[in-house]
Amino acid sequence: MGIFGDYAHKYHEQGFQVIPVNGKIAFTPGFQKYSKEKQPSQLIDAFVELHSDKNIGLILGEASRVCAIDIDTDDEYIKRLVPSSPVRKIGAKGETRFFYTPKGASGIKIKAKMLNGDKVHETTLVEVLATGNYTVMPPSIHPDTGKPYYYVGESLLGFDVECLPALDLSWIDTLKKYISEAYENKEYTSMGTLAGGGRNNTLKSICVAMLSRGESDEDIIKELDRVDDTFDK
């Protein structure tokens, strides 16, 4: 078989709703309803028969009891700001972290408007994936790198989803403030990071974000020193 054929039933038998995906693109119409409804096993059988060679996508939401936060940047401060999870996956840059989904959770895109030459480009740096969304799962092959997606830490297969941390969105306002300070109308590279001046902009934005949370001068200095060291590596 192929990736979908080998893994679809393994995910589905654990209570996850899955679809075949072409690269990263879903092509089965109406899959969104399975964010809230369980898929019949006959549907998975049909998918396997027709699309066993495709990648596998996990439909997020109440039916699978899982949502995710996709971090589409290698910005270390953003990675630290987003809540952690024992179940994470990596494809290309950034990573995706999995959480237990609260009822009625919906997707959120956190974007930045950055300069690419003389043009303004809007890019999503962090996205909350919930009802109506899906995410490509290991061991699917990333279409850009040609390499498999892989888990960091625990695999979702065999993991009790009720032991996942509940989705917490209390960090979003701080993240938006940081992105506004560090990224808005700044020049960026193809990897979604700042081009030139990134060190000063990042340290300034971290300071602003921590001050807005009322953190102590001592903690701010420690964090600035830690992040500053990453620019030297």
Short mmCIF file of C-alpha atoms in Angstrom, two decimals:
data_model
loop_
_atom_site.label_atom_id
_atom_site.label_comp_id
_atom_site.label_asym_id
_atom_site.label_seq_id
_atom_site.Cartn_x
_atom_site.Cartn_y
_atom_site.Cartn_z
CA MET A 1 0.00 0.00 0.00
CA GLY A 2 1.05 3.60 0.59
CA ILE A 3 1.03 6.04 3.49
CA PHE A 4 -2.73 6.53 3.66
CA GLY A 5 -3.36 2.85 3.11
CA ASP A 6 -0.94 1.87 5.87
CA TYR A 7 -2.05 4.42 8.48
CA ALA A 8 -5.68 5.40 7.90
CA HIS A 9 -7.18 2.57 9.93
CA LYS A 10 -4.58 2.98 12.70
CA TYR A 11 -5.61 6.61 13.22
CA HIS A 12 -9.32 5.93 12.73
CA GLU A 13 -9.40 3.04 15.19
CA GLN A 14 -8.07 5.41 17.83
CA GLY A 15 -11.01 7.74 17.24
CA PHE A 16 -9.44 10.17 14.77
CA GLN A 17 -11.18 11.34 11.61
CA VAL A 18 -8.85 11.18 8.61
CA ILE A 19 -8.75 12.07 4.93
CA PRO A 20 -6.36 11.43 2.06
CA VAL A 21 -4.43 14.53 1.01
CA ASN A 22 -2.44 15.21 -2.14
CA GLY A 23 0.77 16.67 -0.79
CA LYS A 24 -0.81 19.09 1.68
CA ILE A 25 -4.08 19.62 -0.21
CA ALA A 26 -7.39 18.00 0.79
CA PHE A 27 -9.48 16.96 -2.21
CA THR A 28 -12.45 15.10 -0.73
CA PRO A 29 -15.51 17.41 -0.71
CA GLY A 30 -17.45 17.97 2.49
CA PHE A 31 -14.77 16.65 4.85
CA GLN A 32 -15.45 19.57 7.22
CA LYS A 33 -18.59 17.90 8.61
CA TYR A 34 -16.37 15.26 10.18
CA SER A 35 -15.01 17.89 12.52
CA LYS A 36 -18.21 17.23 14.48
CA GLU A 37 -19.31 13.78 13.25
CA LYS A 38 -17.61 10.41 13.41
CA GLN A 39 -16.68 8.88 10.07
CA PRO A 40 -18.18 5.46 9.27
CA SER A 41 -15.54 2.75 8.84
CA GLN A 42 -16.91 2.07 5.33
CA LEU A 43 -15.81 5.56 4.30
CA ILE A 44 -12.25 4.86 5.47
CA ASP A 45 -12.34 1.55 3.57
CA ALA A 46 -13.37 3.40 0.40
CA PHE A 47 -10.66 6.04 0.88
CA VAL A 48 -8.03 3.31 1.30
CA GLU A 49 -9.19 1.49 -1.82
CA LEU A 50 -9.11 4.65 -3.94
CA HIS A 51 -6.30 6.70 -2.40
CA SER A 52 -3.93 4.38 -0.54
CA ASP A 53 -0.87 6.13 -2.03
CA LYS A 54 -1.80 9.61 -0.75
CA ASN A 55 -0.66 11.43 2.38
CA ILE A 56 -2.86 11.33 5.48
CA GLY A 57 -4.63 14.31 7.02
CA LEU A 58 -6.23 14.56 10.46
CA ILE A 59 -9.56 16.39 10.64
CA LEU A 60 -9.50 18.57 13.73
CA GLY A 61 -12.40 19.40 16.02
CA GLU A 62 -14.83 17.79 18.44
CA ALA A 63 -15.12 14.41 16.67
CA SER A 64 -11.37 13.72 16.87
CA ARG A 65 -11.19 15.64 20.20
CA VAL A 66 -7.99 17.28 18.97
CA CYS A 67 -7.02 20.75 17.80
CA ALA A 68 -3.59 22.13 16.98
CA ILE A 69 -1.44 25.24 16.86
CA ASP A 70 0.68 25.49 13.73
CA ILE A 71 3.82 27.62 14.10
CA ASP A 72 4.98 28.53 10.60
CA THR A 73 8.22 30.27 11.56
CA ASP A 74 11.53 29.46 13.21
CA ASP A 75 11.29 32.54 15.46
CA GLU A 76 12.42 31.16 18.82
CA TYR A 77 10.49 33.71 20.86
CA ILE A 78 7.23 32.80 19.13
CA LYS A 79 7.94 29.13 19.80
CA ARG A 80 8.43 29.92 23.50
CA LEU A 81 5.30 32.04 23.69
CA VAL A 82 2.97 29.41 22.21
CA PRO A 83 1.88 26.79 24.79
CA SER A 84 3.83 23.54 24.82
CA SER A 85 2.46 20.06 24.20
CA PRO A 86 3.84 16.55 24.61
CA VAL A 87 2.71 15.77 21.05
CA ARG A 88 4.34 17.79 18.28
CA LYS A 89 5.12 17.22 14.61
CA ILE A 90 7.56 18.82 12.21
CA GLY A 91 7.39 19.12 8.44
CA ALA A 92 9.58 21.95 7.14
CA LYS A 93 10.03 25.07 9.28
CA GLY A 94 8.31 25.58 12.60
CA GLU A 95 6.16 22.85 14.11
CA THR A 96 2.59 21.84 14.98
CA ARG A 97 1.50 21.26 18.59
CA PHE A 98 -1.57 19.23 19.54
CA PHE A 99 -4.16 20.01 22.23
CA TYR A 100 -7.43 18.70 23.58
CA THR A 101 -10.14 20.67 21.85
CA PRO A 102 -12.81 22.58 23.78
CA LYS A 103 -16.33 22.46 22.42
CA GLY A 104 -16.94 25.05 19.72
CA ALA A 105 -13.27 25.91 19.16
CA SER A 106 -12.68 27.67 15.86
CA GLY A 107 -9.63 28.45 13.79
CA ILE A 108 -7.59 31.63 14.19
CA LYS A 109 -4.88 32.99 11.87
CA ILE A 110 -2.29 35.37 13.30
CA LYS A 111 -0.69 37.23 10.42
CA ALA A 112 1.97 39.84 9.80
CA LYS A 113 2.23 42.31 6.94
CA MET A 114 5.86 42.36 5.89
CA LEU A 115 7.87 43.87 3.05
CA ASN A 116 9.17 41.80 0.17
CA GLY A 117 11.16 44.36 -1.77
CA ASP A 118 8.72 47.21 -2.39
CA LYS A 119 5.60 45.05 -1.97
CA VAL A 120 3.65 44.28 1.20
CA HIS A 121 3.04 40.58 1.73
CA GLU A 122 0.69 39.16 4.36
CA THR A 123 1.90 35.89 5.84
CA THR A 124 0.47 33.66 8.57
CA LEU A 125 3.02 33.05 11.32
CA VAL A 126 0.80 31.12 13.75
CA GLU A 127 -2.54 29.42 13.16
CA VAL A 128 -4.95 27.76 15.57
CA LEU A 129 -6.40 24.77 13.72
CA ALA A 130 -9.78 23.60 15.00
CA THR A 131 -13.29 22.95 13.66
CA GLY A 132 -13.27 22.69 9.87
CA ASN A 133 -9.47 22.47 9.63
CA TYR A 134 -7.12 19.57 9.00
CA THR A 135 -3.39 18.99 9.29
CA VAL A 136 -1.05 16.60 7.48
CA MET A 137 0.17 13.82 9.75
CA PRO A 138 3.33 11.70 10.03
CA PRO A 139 4.66 9.81 8.20
CA SER A 140 3.31 11.73 5.19
CA ILE A 141 5.88 13.13 2.77
CA HIS A 142 6.29 16.90 2.78
CA PRO A 143 5.85 18.11 -0.82
CA ASP A 144 8.59 20.75 -0.53
CA THR A 145 11.32 18.78 1.26
CA GLY A 146 10.53 15.29 -0.03
CA LYS A 147 11.05 14.05 3.54
CA PRO A 148 8.53 12.56 6.00
CA TYR A 149 6.70 14.58 8.62
CA TYR A 150 7.79 13.28 12.01
CA TYR A 151 6.79 13.45 15.66
CA VAL A 152 8.84 15.20 18.31
CA GLY A 153 8.18 13.73 21.73
CA GLU A 154 5.08 11.54 21.86
CA SER A 155 3.22 10.18 18.83
CA LEU A 156 -0.50 10.91 18.62
CA LEU A 157 -0.94 7.24 17.78
CA GLY A 158 -1.28 5.42 21.08
CA PHE A 159 -1.52 8.64 23.08
CA ASP A 160 -4.56 9.25 25.30
CA VAL A 161 -5.95 12.49 23.88
CA GLU A 162 -7.60 13.31 27.21
CA CYS A 163 -4.07 13.68 28.58
CA LEU A 164 -3.32 16.43 26.06
CA PRO A 165 -3.28 19.96 27.52
CA ALA A 166 -6.51 21.85 26.88
CA LEU A 167 -6.33 24.57 24.27
CA ASP A 168 -5.44 27.89 25.96
CA LEU A 169 -5.60 31.14 23.98
CA SER A 170 -4.48 33.57 26.68
CA TRP A 171 -1.16 34.17 24.86
CA ILE A 172 -2.65 35.50 21.62
CA ASP A 173 -2.76 39.20 22.52
CA THR A 174 0.88 39.12 23.63
CA LEU A 175 1.82 37.36 20.39
CA LYS A 176 -0.02 39.92 18.28
CA LYS A 177 1.78 42.74 20.07
CA TYR A 178 5.14 41.06 19.53
CA ILE A 179 4.43 40.46 15.82
CA SER A 180 3.31 44.07 15.39
CA GLU A 181 6.55 45.32 16.91
CA ALA A 182 8.94 42.80 15.34
CA TYR A 183 7.47 42.09 11.91
CA GLU A 184 4.98 44.68 10.67
CA ASN A 185 6.34 46.47 7.59
CA LYS A 186 9.80 44.94 8.07
CA GLU A 187 11.66 43.21 5.24
CA TYR A 188 11.49 39.44 5.43
CA THR A 189 13.12 36.39 3.89
CA SER A 190 11.49 33.44 2.14
CA MET A 191 11.66 31.52 5.44
CA GLY A 192 9.40 33.99 7.20
CA THR A 193 12.14 35.56 9.29
CA LEU A 194 13.37 39.12 9.38
CA ALA A 195 15.97 40.15 6.84
CA GLY A 196 18.59 42.32 8.49
CA GLY A 197 18.06 44.12 11.77
CA GLY A 198 16.33 41.04 13.16
CA ARG A 199 18.37 40.95 16.35
CA ASN A 200 17.50 44.46 17.51
CA ASN A 201 13.88 44.25 16.41
CA THR A 202 13.39 40.90 18.12
CA LEU A 203 15.00 41.97 21.41
CA LYS A 204 13.02 45.21 21.45
CA SER A 205 9.75 43.38 20.82
CA ILE A 206 10.46 40.80 23.52
CA CYS A 207 11.10 43.61 25.98
CA VAL A 208 7.83 45.33 25.05
CA ALA A 209 5.86 42.09 25.31
CA MET A 210 7.32 41.16 28.72
CA LEU A 211 6.79 44.66 30.10
CA SER A 212 3.15 44.52 28.95
CA ARG A 213 2.75 41.32 31.01
CA GLY A 214 4.22 43.02 34.07
CA GLU A 215 7.27 40.76 34.30
CA SER A 216 10.19 41.77 36.48
CA ASP A 217 13.31 43.54 35.22
CA GLU A 218 15.38 40.54 36.30
CA ASP A 219 13.28 38.10 34.23
CA ILE A 220 13.33 40.44 31.24
CA ILE A 221 17.12 40.72 31.33
CA LYS A 222 17.50 36.94 31.61
CA GLU A 223 15.19 36.40 28.63
CA LEU A 224 16.93 39.06 26.53
CA ASP A 225 20.32 37.48 27.29
CA ARG A 226 19.02 34.02 26.37
CA VAL A 227 17.52 35.14 23.05
CA ASP A 228 20.55 37.30 22.25
CA ASP A 229 22.75 34.21 22.54
CA THR A 230 20.69 32.44 19.83
CA PHE A 231 21.74 35.04 17.25
CA ASP A 232 25.38 34.09 17.79
CA LYS A 233 24.84 30.41 16.99
#
